[in-house]
């Protein structure tokens, strides 16, 4: 029987399976389970920044200089909206980037939950 995995474990495993080596990010409540898993392994290196926009621009620079896909991990709400400028810059410059954001629990969407933001 296959071992059961949490959603956070699946996210980390998917990044490892895609040969991601570096994740740029700023922790927040909605993504703490992913951060917990990130720090339980040694295949991905986390680059801590001081602002979500900085995470995206750092990942963008990484992608441009290495030819690999940049990967960003930020929390929901303001974390996601703070990443928009860098994501737009990467889009306009055709820089390969993946941004993973948190979200409030499904049953709270549309209820003005803490840090809720429609990011899709």
PDB file of C-alpha atoms in Angstrom:
ATOM      1  CA  UNK A   1       0.000   0.000   0.000  1.00  0.00           C
ATOM      2  CA  UNK A   2       1.272   3.458  -0.882  1.00  0.00           C
ATOM      3  CA  UNK A   3       2.295   5.764   1.931  1.00  0.00           C
ATOM      4  CA  UNK A   4      -0.167   8.583   2.545  1.00  0.00           C
ATOM      5  CA  UNK A   5       1.184  12.094   2.167  1.00  0.00           C
ATOM      6  CA  UNK A   6      -0.021  15.454   3.398  1.00  0.00           C
ATOM      7  CA  UNK A   7      -0.617  18.280   0.949  1.00  0.00           C
ATOM      8  CA  UNK A   8       2.563  19.959   2.164  1.00  0.00           C
ATOM      9  CA  UNK A   9       4.564  16.782   1.560  1.00  0.00           C
ATOM     10  CA  UNK A  10       3.109  16.564  -1.950  1.00  0.00           C
ATOM     11  CA  UNK A  11       4.156  20.136  -2.734  1.00  0.00           C
ATOM     12  CA  UNK A  12       7.730  19.510  -1.608  1.00  0.00           C
ATOM     13  CA  UNK A  13       7.886  16.155  -3.418  1.00  0.00           C
ATOM     14  CA  UNK A  14       6.600  17.752  -6.624  1.00  0.00           C
ATOM     15  CA  UNK A  15       9.325  20.408  -6.450  1.00  0.00           C
ATOM     16  CA  UNK A  16      11.984  17.761  -5.854  1.00  0.00           C
ATOM     17  CA  UNK A  17      10.593  15.641  -8.714  1.00  0.00           C
ATOM     18  CA  UNK A  18      10.898  18.653 -11.026  1.00  0.00           C
ATOM     19  CA  UNK A  19      14.558  19.134 -10.026  1.00  0.00           C
ATOM     20  CA  UNK A  20      13.943  22.413  -8.218  1.00  0.00           C
ATOM     21  CA  UNK A  21      16.990  23.238  -6.103  1.00  0.00           C
ATOM     22  CA  UNK A  22      16.172  26.658  -4.627  1.00  0.00           C
ATOM     23  CA  UNK A  23      12.967  28.145  -3.254  1.00  0.00           C
ATOM     24  CA  UNK A  24      12.819  31.871  -2.549  1.00  0.00           C
ATOM     25  CA  UNK A  25      10.270  32.943   0.001  1.00  0.00           C
ATOM     26  CA  UNK A  26       8.887  34.601   3.059  1.00  0.00           C
ATOM     27  CA  UNK A  27       6.951  32.451   5.547  1.00  0.00           C
ATOM     28  CA  UNK A  28       3.400  33.164   6.637  1.00  0.00           C
ATOM     29  CA  UNK A  29       0.574  31.353   8.385  1.00  0.00           C
ATOM     30  CA  UNK A  30      -1.080  29.838   5.320  1.00  0.00           C
ATOM     31  CA  UNK A  31       2.113  28.153   4.090  1.00  0.00           C
ATOM     32  CA  UNK A  32       3.696  27.121   7.388  1.00  0.00           C
ATOM     33  CA  UNK A  33       2.899  23.418   6.821  1.00  0.00           C
ATOM     34  CA  UNK A  34       4.872  23.622   3.553  1.00  0.00           C
ATOM     35  CA  UNK A  35       7.733  25.354   5.360  1.00  0.00           C
ATOM     36  CA  UNK A  36       7.697  22.634   8.022  1.00  0.00           C
ATOM     37  CA  UNK A  37       8.175  20.007   5.299  1.00  0.00           C
ATOM     38  CA  UNK A  38      10.743  22.139   3.481  1.00  0.00           C
ATOM     39  CA  UNK A  39      12.963  22.145   6.554  1.00  0.00           C
ATOM     40  CA  UNK A  40      12.590  18.370   7.058  1.00  0.00           C
ATOM     41  CA  UNK A  41      14.519  17.549   3.884  1.00  0.00           C
ATOM     42  CA  UNK A  42      17.853  18.469   2.313  1.00  0.00           C
ATOM     43  CA  UNK A  43      17.171  18.502  -1.436  1.00  0.00           C
ATOM     44  CA  UNK A  44      15.716  22.010  -1.605  1.00  0.00           C
ATOM     45  CA  UNK A  45      17.483  25.106  -0.331  1.00  0.00           C
ATOM     46  CA  UNK A  46      15.313  27.909   0.998  1.00  0.00           C
ATOM     47  CA  UNK A  47      16.431  31.487   0.417  1.00  0.00           C
ATOM     48  CA  UNK A  48      14.784  33.705   3.037  1.00  0.00           C
ATOM     49  CA  UNK A  49      13.986  37.249   1.930  1.00  0.00           C
ATOM     50  CA  UNK A  50      12.504  40.199   3.809  1.00  0.00           C
ATOM     51  CA  UNK A  51       9.555  40.874   1.488  1.00  0.00           C
ATOM     52  CA  UNK A  52       7.526  38.834  -0.999  1.00  0.00           C
ATOM     53  CA  UNK A  53       8.362  41.163  -3.879  1.00  0.00           C
ATOM     54  CA  UNK A  54      12.031  40.561  -3.141  1.00  0.00           C
ATOM     55  CA  UNK A  55      11.433  36.813  -3.277  1.00  0.00           C
ATOM     56  CA  UNK A  56       9.977  37.053  -6.761  1.00  0.00           C
ATOM     57  CA  UNK A  57      12.716  39.341  -8.055  1.00  0.00           C
ATOM     58  CA  UNK A  58      15.388  37.079  -6.542  1.00  0.00           C
ATOM     59  CA  UNK A  59      13.807  34.029  -8.171  1.00  0.00           C
ATOM     60  CA  UNK A  60      13.604  35.963 -11.421  1.00  0.00           C
ATOM     61  CA  UNK A  61      17.311  36.798 -11.256  1.00  0.00           C
ATOM     62  CA  UNK A  62      18.076  33.175 -10.430  1.00  0.00           C
ATOM     63  CA  UNK A  63      16.066  31.998 -13.440  1.00  0.00           C
ATOM     64  CA  UNK A  64      17.743  34.473 -15.770  1.00  0.00           C
ATOM     65  CA  UNK A  65      21.251  33.654 -14.601  1.00  0.00           C
ATOM     66  CA  UNK A  66      20.911  29.852 -14.446  1.00  0.00           C
ATOM     67  CA  UNK A  67      18.363  29.054 -17.145  1.00  0.00           C
ATOM     68  CA  UNK A  68      16.339  27.118 -14.548  1.00  0.00           C
ATOM     69  CA  UNK A  69      12.815  27.875 -13.392  1.00  0.00           C
ATOM     70  CA  UNK A  70      12.640  30.235 -10.422  1.00  0.00           C
ATOM     71  CA  UNK A  71      10.428  29.088  -7.551  1.00  0.00           C
ATOM     72  CA  UNK A  72       8.711  31.319  -4.988  1.00  0.00           C
ATOM     73  CA  UNK A  73       6.764  30.435  -1.833  1.00  0.00           C
ATOM     74  CA  UNK A  74       4.655  33.116  -0.108  1.00  0.00           C
ATOM     75  CA  UNK A  75       1.604  33.222   2.123  1.00  0.00           C
ATOM     76  CA  UNK A  76      -1.970  34.136   1.262  1.00  0.00           C
ATOM     77  CA  UNK A  77      -3.538  37.582   0.935  1.00  0.00           C
ATOM     78  CA  UNK A  78      -0.911  40.304   1.285  1.00  0.00           C
ATOM     79  CA  UNK A  79       1.864  37.802   0.597  1.00  0.00           C
ATOM     80  CA  UNK A  80       0.313  36.982  -2.758  1.00  0.00           C
ATOM     81  CA  UNK A  81      -0.475  40.586  -3.663  1.00  0.00           C
ATOM     82  CA  UNK A  82       3.046  41.705  -2.724  1.00  0.00           C
ATOM     83  CA  UNK A  83       4.363  39.231  -5.299  1.00  0.00           C
ATOM     84  CA  UNK A  84       2.327  40.644  -8.206  1.00  0.00           C
ATOM     85  CA  UNK A  85       4.831  43.281  -9.389  1.00  0.00           C
ATOM     86  CA  UNK A  86       7.631  40.737  -9.693  1.00  0.00           C
ATOM     87  CA  UNK A  87       5.336  38.192 -11.318  1.00  0.00           C
ATOM     88  CA  UNK A  88       4.232  40.764 -13.879  1.00  0.00           C
ATOM     89  CA  UNK A  89       7.851  41.651 -14.611  1.00  0.00           C
ATOM     90  CA  UNK A  90       8.703  37.967 -15.098  1.00  0.00           C
ATOM     91  CA  UNK A  91       5.690  37.560 -17.383  1.00  0.00           C
ATOM     92  CA  UNK A  92       6.624  40.582 -19.500  1.00  0.00           C
ATOM     93  CA  UNK A  93      10.215  39.346 -19.817  1.00  0.00           C
ATOM     94  CA  UNK A  94       9.234  35.696 -20.430  1.00  0.00           C
ATOM     95  CA  UNK A  95      11.203  34.596 -17.375  1.00  0.00           C
ATOM     96  CA  UNK A  96      10.201  31.094 -16.198  1.00  0.00           C
ATOM     97  CA  UNK A  97       8.806  31.364 -12.689  1.00  0.00           C
ATOM     98  CA  UNK A  98       6.507  29.361 -10.420  1.00  0.00           C
ATOM     99  CA  UNK A  99       4.870  31.098  -7.467  1.00  0.00           C
ATOM    100  CA  UNK A 100       3.154  29.032  -4.794  1.00  0.00           C
ATOM    101  CA  UNK A 101       0.887  30.975  -2.455  1.00  0.00           C
ATOM    102  CA  UNK A 102      -1.198  30.002   0.498  1.00  0.00           C
ATOM    103  CA  UNK A 103      -4.969  30.333   0.709  1.00  0.00           C
ATOM    104  CA  UNK A 104      -7.524  30.298   3.491  1.00  0.00           C
ATOM    105  CA  UNK A 105      -9.448  27.050   4.041  1.00  0.00           C
ATOM    106  CA  UNK A 106     -12.013  26.395   1.310  1.00  0.00           C
ATOM    107  CA  UNK A 107     -15.010  26.745   3.612  1.00  0.00           C
ATOM    108  CA  UNK A 108     -13.871  30.275   4.540  1.00  0.00           C
ATOM    109  CA  UNK A 109     -13.493  31.620   0.994  1.00  0.00           C
ATOM    110  CA  UNK A 110     -15.933  34.457   0.454  1.00  0.00           C
ATOM    111  CA  UNK A 111     -16.342  35.124   4.174  1.00  0.00           C
ATOM    112  CA  UNK A 112     -13.693  37.851   4.556  1.00  0.00           C
ATOM    113  CA  UNK A 113     -11.389  35.450   6.377  1.00  0.00           C
ATOM    114  CA  UNK A 114      -8.025  36.689   7.653  1.00  0.00           C
ATOM    115  CA  UNK A 115      -5.681  37.248   4.687  1.00  0.00           C
ATOM    116  CA  UNK A 116      -8.276  36.004   2.206  1.00  0.00           C
ATOM    117  CA  UNK A 117      -7.628  37.084  -1.366  1.00  0.00           C
ATOM    118  CA  UNK A 118      -8.903  35.778  -4.696  1.00  0.00           C
ATOM    119  CA  UNK A 119      -5.637  34.817  -6.380  1.00  0.00           C
ATOM    120  CA  UNK A 120      -6.941  32.722  -9.256  1.00  0.00           C
TER     121      UNK A 120
END
